[in-house]
Amino acid sequence: MIWDEEFETLPREALEALQLKRLSATVERVYTTVPFYRKKFEVCGVKPADLKSLKDLARFPFTTKIDLRDNYPFGLFSAPLEQVVRIHASSGTTGKPTVVGYTRRDINTWSELMARSLSAAGVQKTDIIHNAYGYGLFTGGLGIHYGAEKLGASVIPISGGNTKRQIVIMQDFGSTVLTCTPSYALFLAEMAAEMGVDVKKLKLRVGVFGAEPWSEKMRAEIEKKLPIQALDIYGLSEVIGPGVSIECLEGRRGLHIFEDHFIPEIINPETEEVLPYGEKGELVFTTITKEAFPLIRYRTRDISTLYPELCRCGRTHVRMERVSGRSDDMLIIRGVNVFPSQIESVLMNIEGVEPHYLLIVDRQGNLDTLDVQVEVNERVFSDEIKNLQFLSRRIEKEIKDLLGVNAGVKLVEPKSLQRSEGKAQRVIDKRKI
C-alpha cells in the first residue's frame, strides 16, 4: 500500500526538480543560521549560489559524527530553541552524545514518513502494533509510535525488556505487527518456546525490524521461528530516526529511500569519491526538509548500494541494499577487511548453528587473532566430541575460504551467549581496550 501516492510515485524528472528546490532552500538556511556550516563552506570555497544542479552537491563538504560532537549540544541547530519541541540524543557510550532537535513541523514530517514506512510494510488501520523498540532518548520507539498513530493503527508502547511479559501481551492483546531489532525478535521467539507458547497461535503477521545490520539468513531464521513476513527498516537519529527507508511488502529487494526528504549518495569511504549506482560504498545523506537539525552530506558509515530500477510496487524512489556493515565497524585483521556480517553469512549456512555469535579480536605479540564463539542447537551440542570438532573445523575452513583469515571457533551450548533487548553485541575488540 502507498500512503502518499502523489510524492512516492513522482516521475523522476519532477522528483529531481523538487529535490533541487528543497536542497537549495536547505543550503541557504544552514549557511545563514549555522556558523559551523558557513565556516565550512567558506573553507571549501562554496556558497549557496554555487548550487545550480543536484550534481553540484558533490562540491559541498561532508558532515561527520565528530562534527556533531564538537558542536555539542546545540551548535548545529538551525532553529532557535523556543521552536524546538523535541530533543533526542544517542547514548554517548563512545563519547559525547549526538544531540538532534525537531520543530513541530519536523515531528509532523517524521510522523508522515513513518506512516509511509508502515504502510509500505502492509500495516493497516486495523492492525495492533507491538512496539518493542526503546522509548526515551532513542528515536526508535517514538518514531514507530507516532507513525502508527498517524496511520490510524493501534500501538502498544511496550518498549524493550521484560521479555516474558511481552509474550503474554502479544497473546492477550492479539498483536499483529512486531517492531523491534531483529536480534530481539529471535530472542522473543526463543522465550516463547521456553514458555511453551505456540507462536503459530499468535496473530502476528508482519515484523518491521531495524537498528542493526542483519542478513537474509537471519531473515529466514526469524520467519521460520516467528511465522511472519520480516521487513527491514532503516534510519538514524542524526538524519531523522527510523523512516529514512524501508522494504515494501511487494518487492522485498532493497529499501525505498524517501527521496523527497533525503538525498542519498554512495561514496568510496577512503577517497570520498561519489560512486555510481550499483557500486558498494558508504551511504551519505543530505536532509532537504528538516528545520531544526538539517544536515549536509552526512557520512553515515553504513555500507550499502543504490539501485535506480523501478519497483513493482509503483514507488519511483531509489532503493538501497540492506546495510551490510559499517566502514567504522570494519575489522582489519592482519591486513584483511572483515565485516561481522560476512562471518554471519558463513554461520547461517551451516545446519545446527544458531543465529547467536560473538567475535573476539585480540593481539598476541604483533599478530591479530580472531576467535568466534557460536551457539549450536541442543542436538549438535549433545554430539560426541569428534563431531563437534569436525563442525568447528568446517566453520574455520569456510571463514578462511571466504575472508582469507584464520579464526578459532568455539561451539557453545544453546542460550549461553548474552541476549540483548536492543542492538546485539557481536564484537569485542580487545585491541582497543
Short mmCIF file of C-alpha atoms in Angstrom, two decimals:
data_model
loop_
_atom_site.label_atom_id
_atom_site.label_comp_id
_atom_site.label_asym_id
_atom_site.label_seq_id
_atom_site.Cartn_x
_atom_site.Cartn_y
_atom_site.Cartn_z
CA MET A 1 0.00 0.00 0.00
CA ILE A 2 1.17 3.52 -0.81
CA TRP A 3 0.48 6.14 1.87
CA ASP A 4 1.31 9.29 -0.12
CA GLU A 5 0.88 8.39 -3.78
CA GLU A 6 1.49 11.94 -5.03
CA PHE A 7 5.06 12.08 -3.73
CA GLU A 8 6.03 8.41 -3.54
CA THR A 9 5.31 7.86 -7.25
CA LEU A 10 6.60 11.16 -8.66
CA PRO A 11 8.19 10.81 -12.12
CA ARG A 12 11.98 11.09 -11.88
CA GLU A 13 12.20 14.48 -13.56
CA ALA A 14 9.61 16.01 -11.23
CA LEU A 15 11.23 14.40 -8.19
CA GLU A 16 14.66 15.82 -9.05
CA ALA A 17 13.17 19.28 -9.62
CA LEU A 18 11.57 19.08 -6.17
CA GLN A 19 14.85 17.88 -4.65
CA LEU A 20 16.80 20.79 -6.13
CA LYS A 21 14.25 23.32 -4.89
CA ARG A 22 14.29 21.90 -1.37
CA LEU A 23 18.06 21.39 -1.35
CA SER A 24 18.69 25.00 -2.38
CA ALA A 25 16.49 26.24 0.44
CA THR A 26 18.24 23.97 2.96
CA VAL A 27 21.75 25.01 1.90
CA GLU A 28 20.75 28.68 2.13
CA ARG A 29 19.21 28.04 5.55
CA VAL A 30 22.28 26.40 7.10
CA TYR A 31 24.62 28.97 5.56
CA THR A 32 22.57 31.75 7.14
CA THR A 33 21.75 30.21 10.54
CA VAL A 34 24.53 27.73 11.41
CA PRO A 35 28.01 29.28 11.86
CA PHE A 36 29.61 25.83 11.55
CA TYR A 37 28.29 25.41 8.01
CA ARG A 38 29.08 28.98 6.95
CA LYS A 39 32.71 28.49 8.01
CA LYS A 40 32.94 25.02 6.44
CA PHE A 41 31.51 26.25 3.14
CA GLU A 42 33.95 29.17 3.09
CA VAL A 43 36.92 26.87 3.75
CA CYS A 44 35.81 24.72 0.79
CA GLY A 45 35.21 27.77 -1.39
CA VAL A 46 31.49 27.20 -1.97
CA LYS A 47 28.38 29.28 -1.40
CA PRO A 48 24.66 28.53 -1.73
CA ALA A 49 24.64 30.30 -5.11
CA ASP A 50 27.03 27.63 -6.44
CA LEU A 51 24.29 25.02 -6.19
CA LYS A 52 22.77 25.09 -9.66
CA SER A 53 22.07 21.36 -10.11
CA LEU A 54 21.92 18.23 -7.98
CA LYS A 55 25.37 17.28 -9.24
CA ASP A 56 26.76 20.40 -7.58
CA LEU A 57 26.05 18.87 -4.18
CA ALA A 58 29.30 16.91 -4.55
CA ARG A 59 31.20 20.24 -4.30
CA PHE A 60 29.96 20.79 -0.75
CA PRO A 61 31.75 19.42 2.35
CA PHE A 62 30.77 16.37 4.36
CA THR A 63 29.39 16.42 7.89
CA THR A 64 30.58 13.74 10.32
CA LYS A 65 29.64 12.47 13.75
CA ILE A 66 32.78 14.18 15.06
CA ASP A 67 31.36 17.48 13.83
CA LEU A 68 28.16 16.79 15.75
CA ARG A 69 30.05 16.07 18.94
CA ASP A 70 32.38 19.05 18.50
CA ASN A 71 29.29 21.28 18.35
CA TYR A 72 27.56 19.63 21.33
CA PRO A 73 24.85 20.18 22.33
CA PHE A 74 23.01 22.68 20.10
CA GLY A 75 25.71 24.13 17.85
CA LEU A 76 24.27 22.64 14.65
CA PHE A 77 20.66 23.60 15.34
CA SER A 78 19.19 25.76 12.59
CA ALA A 79 16.18 26.88 14.62
CA PRO A 80 16.05 28.78 17.92
CA LEU A 81 15.42 26.61 20.96
CA GLU A 82 11.98 28.12 21.52
CA GLN A 83 10.95 26.49 18.21
CA VAL A 84 12.46 23.10 19.10
CA VAL A 85 9.73 20.92 20.60
CA ARG A 86 11.68 17.65 20.88
CA ILE A 87 15.30 16.72 21.59
CA HIS A 88 16.73 13.22 21.13
CA ALA A 89 20.27 12.01 21.72
CA SER A 90 22.44 8.95 21.37
CA SER A 91 23.59 7.08 24.47
CA GLY A 92 27.02 8.67 24.31
CA THR A 93 28.80 5.44 25.19
CA THR A 94 31.68 6.32 22.84
CA GLY A 95 31.95 9.97 23.83
CA LYS A 96 29.60 12.93 23.95
CA PRO A 97 26.09 12.04 22.80
CA THR A 98 24.94 13.28 19.43
CA VAL A 99 22.01 15.62 20.03
CA VAL A 100 19.24 16.18 17.47
CA GLY A 101 16.30 18.57 17.59
CA TYR A 102 12.87 18.71 15.98
CA THR A 103 10.48 21.58 15.36
CA ARG A 104 6.76 20.85 15.35
CA ARG A 105 6.91 20.67 11.57
CA ASP A 106 9.81 18.19 11.81
CA ILE A 107 7.73 15.97 14.11
CA ASN A 108 4.85 16.08 11.63
CA THR A 109 7.23 15.21 8.78
CA TRP A 110 8.69 12.32 10.77
CA SER A 111 5.21 11.01 11.60
CA GLU A 112 4.26 11.15 7.91
CA LEU A 113 7.43 9.30 6.89
CA MET A 114 6.78 6.60 9.46
CA ALA A 115 3.18 6.27 8.28
CA ARG A 116 4.61 5.81 4.78
CA SER A 117 7.02 3.20 6.09
CA LEU A 118 4.44 1.18 7.97
CA SER A 119 2.05 1.38 5.03
CA ALA A 120 4.80 0.03 2.74
CA ALA A 121 5.11 -2.90 5.16
CA GLY A 122 1.42 -3.64 4.71
CA VAL A 123 0.31 -2.22 8.05
CA GLN A 124 -3.31 -1.03 8.12
CA LYS A 125 -5.62 0.84 10.47
CA THR A 126 -6.98 -2.47 11.75
CA ASP A 127 -3.55 -3.65 12.96
CA ILE A 128 -2.25 -3.79 16.53
CA ILE A 129 1.44 -2.86 16.62
CA HIS A 130 3.59 -4.37 19.37
CA ASN A 131 6.32 -1.73 19.56
CA ALA A 132 9.34 -3.19 21.37
CA TYR A 133 11.81 -0.55 20.25
CA GLY A 134 13.23 1.52 23.09
CA TYR A 135 11.48 4.74 24.07
CA GLY A 136 13.17 7.75 25.64
CA LEU A 137 16.14 9.50 24.03
CA PHE A 138 16.41 6.71 21.43
CA THR A 139 14.36 7.60 18.33
CA GLY A 140 13.16 4.09 17.51
CA GLY A 141 10.22 3.73 19.86
CA LEU A 142 8.68 7.17 19.40
CA GLY A 143 9.28 7.12 15.65
CA ILE A 144 7.25 3.93 15.24
CA HIS A 145 4.69 5.16 17.76
CA TYR A 146 3.77 8.43 16.07
CA GLY A 147 3.83 6.82 12.63
CA ALA A 148 1.40 4.17 13.82
CA GLU A 149 -0.92 6.80 15.26
CA LYS A 150 -0.71 8.83 12.05
CA LEU A 151 -1.66 5.73 10.09
CA GLY A 152 -4.54 5.07 12.46
CA ALA A 153 -3.34 1.72 13.78
CA SER A 154 -3.39 0.73 17.45
CA VAL A 155 0.05 0.80 19.07
CA ILE A 156 1.22 -0.94 22.24
CA PRO A 157 4.16 1.10 23.66
CA ILE A 158 5.74 -1.94 25.34
CA SER A 159 9.35 -0.79 24.71
CA GLY A 160 12.22 -3.21 25.44
CA GLY A 161 12.76 -5.58 28.33
CA ASN A 162 10.61 -7.90 30.45
CA THR A 163 10.53 -10.39 27.61
CA LYS A 164 8.19 -12.94 29.20
CA ARG A 165 5.62 -10.21 29.75
CA GLN A 166 5.97 -9.20 26.11
CA ILE A 167 4.94 -12.70 25.03
CA VAL A 168 1.90 -12.57 27.31
CA ILE A 169 0.91 -9.14 25.99
CA MET A 170 1.16 -10.37 22.39
CA GLN A 171 -1.10 -13.29 23.27
CA ASP A 172 -3.66 -11.30 25.26
CA PHE A 173 -3.82 -8.19 23.06
CA GLY A 174 -3.73 -10.01 19.72
CA SER A 175 -0.74 -8.12 18.33
CA THR A 176 -0.50 -8.38 14.54
CA VAL A 177 2.68 -6.37 13.87
CA LEU A 178 6.00 -6.66 15.72
CA THR A 179 8.54 -3.83 15.66
CA CYS A 180 11.97 -4.28 17.31
CA THR A 181 15.57 -5.15 16.47
CA PRO A 182 15.99 -8.41 14.53
CA SER A 183 18.11 -9.92 17.29
CA TYR A 184 15.37 -9.18 19.83
CA ALA A 185 12.79 -10.79 17.53
CA LEU A 186 14.81 -14.00 17.70
CA PHE A 187 15.05 -13.66 21.47
CA LEU A 188 11.26 -13.28 21.67
CA ALA A 189 10.87 -16.46 19.61
CA GLU A 190 13.27 -18.28 21.94
CA MET A 191 11.44 -17.06 25.01
CA ALA A 192 8.07 -18.09 23.58
CA ALA A 193 9.38 -21.61 23.00
CA GLU A 194 10.81 -21.70 26.52
CA MET A 195 7.41 -20.66 27.90
CA GLY A 196 5.66 -23.34 25.89
CA VAL A 197 3.84 -20.79 23.74
CA ASP A 198 2.92 -21.92 20.23
CA VAL A 199 3.90 -18.89 18.13
CA LYS A 200 1.68 -20.14 15.31
CA LYS A 201 -1.29 -19.29 17.52
CA LEU A 202 -0.19 -15.68 17.84
CA LYS A 203 -1.84 -13.24 15.45
CA LEU A 204 1.48 -11.76 14.29
CA ARG A 205 1.72 -11.48 10.51
CA VAL A 206 4.48 -8.95 9.80
CA GLY A 207 7.62 -7.67 11.52
CA VAL A 208 9.42 -4.36 10.93
CA PHE A 209 13.00 -4.79 12.11
CA GLY A 210 15.95 -2.41 12.12
CA ALA A 211 18.53 -0.51 14.21
CA GLU A 212 21.25 -3.09 13.45
CA PRO A 213 22.60 -4.86 10.35
CA TRP A 214 21.03 -8.24 9.61
CA SER A 215 21.33 -10.76 6.82
CA GLU A 216 18.98 -12.68 4.55
CA LYS A 217 19.82 -15.79 6.54
CA MET A 218 18.72 -14.04 9.71
CA ARG A 219 15.51 -13.03 7.97
CA ALA A 220 14.89 -16.67 7.08
CA GLU A 221 15.56 -17.69 10.68
CA ILE A 222 13.10 -15.11 12.02
CA GLU A 223 10.43 -16.11 9.52
CA LYS A 224 10.94 -19.74 10.48
CA LYS A 225 10.74 -19.19 14.23
CA LEU A 226 8.05 -16.49 14.09
CA PRO A 227 5.85 -17.31 11.10
CA ILE A 228 5.67 -13.71 9.87
CA GLN A 229 6.95 -11.64 6.97
CA ALA A 230 10.11 -9.86 8.18
CA LEU A 231 10.89 -6.47 6.63
CA ASP A 232 13.91 -4.22 7.04
CA ILE A 233 13.55 -0.57 8.06
CA TYR A 234 16.43 1.90 8.06
CA GLY A 235 17.06 5.20 9.74
CA LEU A 236 19.38 7.01 12.10
CA SER A 237 18.73 9.69 14.67
CA GLU A 238 21.04 12.20 13.02
CA VAL A 239 19.04 12.13 9.78
CA ILE A 240 15.56 11.87 11.38
CA GLY A 241 15.26 8.47 13.09
CA PRO A 242 13.53 5.43 11.59
CA GLY A 243 11.67 6.27 8.40
CA VAL A 244 14.53 7.11 6.05
CA SER A 245 13.88 3.95 4.02
CA ILE A 246 12.04 0.64 4.19
CA GLU A 247 11.42 -2.52 2.23
CA CYS A 248 8.00 -2.78 0.64
CA LEU A 249 5.86 -5.85 1.11
CA GLU A 250 5.55 -6.37 -2.65
CA GLY A 251 9.23 -6.19 -3.61
CA ARG A 252 11.47 -7.05 -0.66
CA ARG A 253 14.51 -6.22 -2.78
CA GLY A 254 16.10 -3.14 -1.35
CA LEU A 255 14.72 -0.38 0.85
CA HIS A 256 12.89 2.57 -0.69
CA ILE A 257 14.58 5.85 0.30
CA PHE A 258 12.12 8.72 0.65
CA GLU A 259 13.98 10.97 -1.75
CA ASP A 260 11.58 13.88 -1.46
CA HIS A 261 13.08 14.35 2.03
CA PHE A 262 16.59 12.87 1.79
CA ILE A 263 19.19 12.93 -0.98
CA PRO A 264 21.36 9.79 -0.85
CA GLU A 265 24.88 9.36 -2.19
CA ILE A 266 27.30 6.44 -2.15
CA ILE A 267 30.96 7.31 -1.70
CA ASN A 268 34.24 5.47 -1.51
CA PRO A 269 34.96 5.78 2.24
CA GLU A 270 38.70 6.11 1.61
CA THR A 271 38.82 8.55 -1.34
CA GLU A 272 35.43 10.23 -0.67
CA GLU A 273 34.68 9.93 -4.39
CA VAL A 274 30.98 9.72 -5.31
CA LEU A 275 30.24 6.29 -6.79
CA PRO A 276 27.67 5.44 -9.49
CA TYR A 277 24.51 3.39 -8.97
CA GLY A 278 25.21 -0.28 -8.34
CA GLU A 279 28.58 0.17 -6.63
CA LYS A 280 29.02 -0.58 -2.94
CA GLY A 281 30.26 2.11 -0.61
CA GLU A 282 29.37 4.37 2.30
CA LEU A 283 25.92 5.95 2.49
CA VAL A 284 25.78 9.73 2.69
CA PHE A 285 22.54 11.64 3.31
CA THR A 286 21.53 15.26 2.91
CA THR A 287 18.25 16.25 4.56
CA ILE A 288 16.14 18.66 2.50
CA THR A 289 13.02 19.30 4.61
CA LYS A 290 14.23 19.42 8.22
CA GLU A 291 14.09 22.72 10.10
CA ALA A 292 15.76 22.25 13.49
CA PHE A 293 18.64 19.98 12.51
CA PRO A 294 19.34 19.88 8.76
CA LEU A 295 22.47 18.02 7.68
CA ILE A 296 24.55 18.45 4.55
CA ARG A 297 26.24 15.31 3.19
CA TYR A 298 26.22 13.40 6.47
CA ARG A 299 28.54 10.38 6.44
CA THR A 300 26.57 7.55 8.00
CA ARG A 301 29.44 5.00 7.88
CA ASP A 302 26.84 2.44 6.75
CA ILE A 303 27.84 0.30 3.78
CA SER A 304 25.25 -0.15 1.05
CA THR A 305 24.44 0.18 -2.68
CA LEU A 306 21.83 2.26 -4.52
CA TYR A 307 19.50 0.79 -7.16
CA PRO A 308 17.56 3.12 -9.51
CA GLU A 309 15.38 0.42 -11.11
CA LEU A 310 11.65 0.85 -10.61
CA CYS A 311 9.93 -1.45 -8.13
CA ARG A 312 6.79 -3.34 -8.96
CA CYS A 313 5.07 -1.63 -6.02
CA GLY A 314 4.90 1.59 -8.07
CA ARG A 315 7.24 3.73 -5.95
CA THR A 316 9.73 5.69 -8.04
CA HIS A 317 12.32 6.50 -5.38
CA VAL A 318 15.69 4.73 -5.47
CA ARG A 319 16.27 1.71 -3.29
CA MET A 320 19.23 0.93 -1.10
CA GLU A 321 20.61 -2.51 -0.46
CA ARG A 322 20.23 -3.64 3.14
CA VAL A 323 23.19 -2.38 5.19
CA SER A 324 25.94 -5.00 5.12
CA GLY A 325 28.18 -3.40 7.72
CA ARG A 326 29.82 -0.15 8.70
CA SER A 327 33.00 1.43 7.47
CA ASP A 328 33.92 2.19 11.06
CA ASP A 329 32.82 -1.25 12.34
CA MET A 330 35.08 -2.84 9.81
CA LEU A 331 37.67 -5.03 11.49
CA ILE A 332 41.14 -5.06 9.99
CA ILE A 333 42.66 -8.40 10.91
CA ARG A 334 46.19 -8.99 9.64
CA GLY A 335 45.55 -6.54 6.83
CA VAL A 336 42.21 -8.07 5.81
CA ASN A 337 38.99 -6.05 5.97
CA VAL A 338 36.37 -8.10 7.81
CA PHE A 339 32.72 -7.25 8.47
CA PRO A 340 30.80 -9.21 11.13
CA SER A 341 28.03 -9.72 8.57
CA GLN A 342 30.42 -11.74 6.39
CA ILE A 343 31.08 -14.18 9.22
CA GLU A 344 27.36 -14.29 9.97
CA SER A 345 26.73 -15.37 6.37
CA VAL A 346 29.07 -18.34 6.90
CA LEU A 347 27.45 -19.34 10.18
CA MET A 348 23.88 -19.09 8.91
CA ASN A 349 24.64 -21.50 6.07
CA ILE A 350 25.64 -24.31 8.43
CA GLU A 351 23.00 -26.65 9.77
CA GLY A 352 22.76 -26.82 13.54
CA VAL A 353 24.25 -23.37 14.12
CA GLU A 354 22.08 -20.81 15.93
CA PRO A 355 21.99 -17.09 14.94
CA HIS A 356 23.85 -16.04 18.10
CA TYR A 357 27.58 -15.45 17.94
CA LEU A 358 30.38 -13.32 19.36
CA LEU A 359 33.60 -12.28 17.63
CA ILE A 360 36.59 -11.68 19.89
CA VAL A 361 39.54 -9.89 18.30
CA ASP A 362 42.82 -9.75 20.21
CA ARG A 363 46.53 -9.38 19.60
CA GLN A 364 49.21 -11.86 20.58
CA GLY A 365 52.61 -10.33 20.15
CA ASN A 366 52.33 -8.43 16.88
CA LEU A 367 49.67 -10.68 15.35
CA ASP A 368 45.92 -10.16 15.41
CA THR A 369 43.74 -13.09 16.42
CA LEU A 370 40.09 -13.79 15.75
CA ASP A 371 38.00 -16.13 17.89
CA VAL A 372 34.40 -16.94 17.10
CA GLN A 373 32.00 -18.16 19.76
CA VAL A 374 28.84 -19.54 18.22
CA GLU A 375 25.83 -21.28 19.70
CA VAL A 376 24.69 -24.62 18.32
CA ASN A 377 21.35 -26.30 18.89
CA GLU A 378 20.69 -28.97 21.53
CA ARG A 379 21.08 -31.85 19.08
CA VAL A 380 24.50 -30.70 17.90
CA PHE A 381 25.72 -29.83 21.39
CA SER A 382 24.90 -33.34 22.60
CA ASP A 383 27.01 -34.91 19.84
CA GLU A 384 30.26 -36.71 20.53
CA ILE A 385 33.38 -34.57 20.85
CA LYS A 386 34.70 -35.71 17.47
CA ASN A 387 31.56 -34.45 15.74
CA LEU A 388 31.83 -31.08 17.46
CA GLN A 389 35.48 -30.85 16.45
CA PHE A 390 34.54 -31.62 12.86
CA LEU A 391 31.93 -28.83 12.85
CA SER A 392 34.38 -26.35 14.38
CA ARG A 393 36.99 -27.17 11.74
CA ARG A 394 34.37 -26.81 9.00
CA ILE A 395 33.42 -23.32 10.17
CA GLU A 396 37.08 -22.35 10.47
CA LYS A 397 37.70 -23.53 6.90
CA GLU A 398 34.71 -21.67 5.48
CA ILE A 399 35.75 -18.43 7.19
CA LYS A 400 39.27 -18.92 5.85
CA ASP A 401 37.98 -19.60 2.33
CA LEU A 402 35.72 -16.54 2.33
CA LEU A 403 37.87 -13.97 4.12
CA GLY A 404 41.41 -15.29 3.98
CA VAL A 405 41.87 -15.05 7.76
CA ASN A 406 42.37 -17.76 10.34
CA ALA A 407 39.76 -17.92 13.08
CA GLY A 408 39.48 -20.11 16.13
CA VAL A 409 35.93 -21.38 16.52
CA LYS A 410 34.39 -22.40 19.83
CA LEU A 411 30.96 -24.04 19.83
CA VAL A 412 28.98 -23.12 22.91
CA GLU A 413 25.78 -24.51 24.36
CA PRO A 414 22.38 -23.10 23.43
CA LYS A 415 21.36 -19.85 25.17
CA SER A 416 24.80 -19.36 26.72
CA LEU A 417 25.67 -16.11 24.93
CA GLN A 418 24.22 -12.95 26.43
CA ARG A 419 20.99 -11.77 24.82
CA SER A 420 20.24 -8.15 24.05
CA GLU A 421 16.96 -6.28 24.19
CA GLY A 422 18.39 -3.66 21.84
CA LYS A 423 21.28 -3.85 19.43
CA ALA A 424 23.10 -7.15 19.74
CA GLN A 425 26.77 -7.01 20.70
CA ARG A 426 28.58 -9.02 18.06
CA VAL A 427 32.19 -7.90 18.53
CA ILE A 428 34.65 -7.50 21.39
CA ASP A 429 37.85 -5.93 20.09
CA LYS A 430 40.39 -6.27 22.89
CA ARG A 431 42.97 -4.40 20.84
CA LYS A 432 41.03 -1.22 21.67
CA ILE A 433 40.58 -1.92 25.38
#
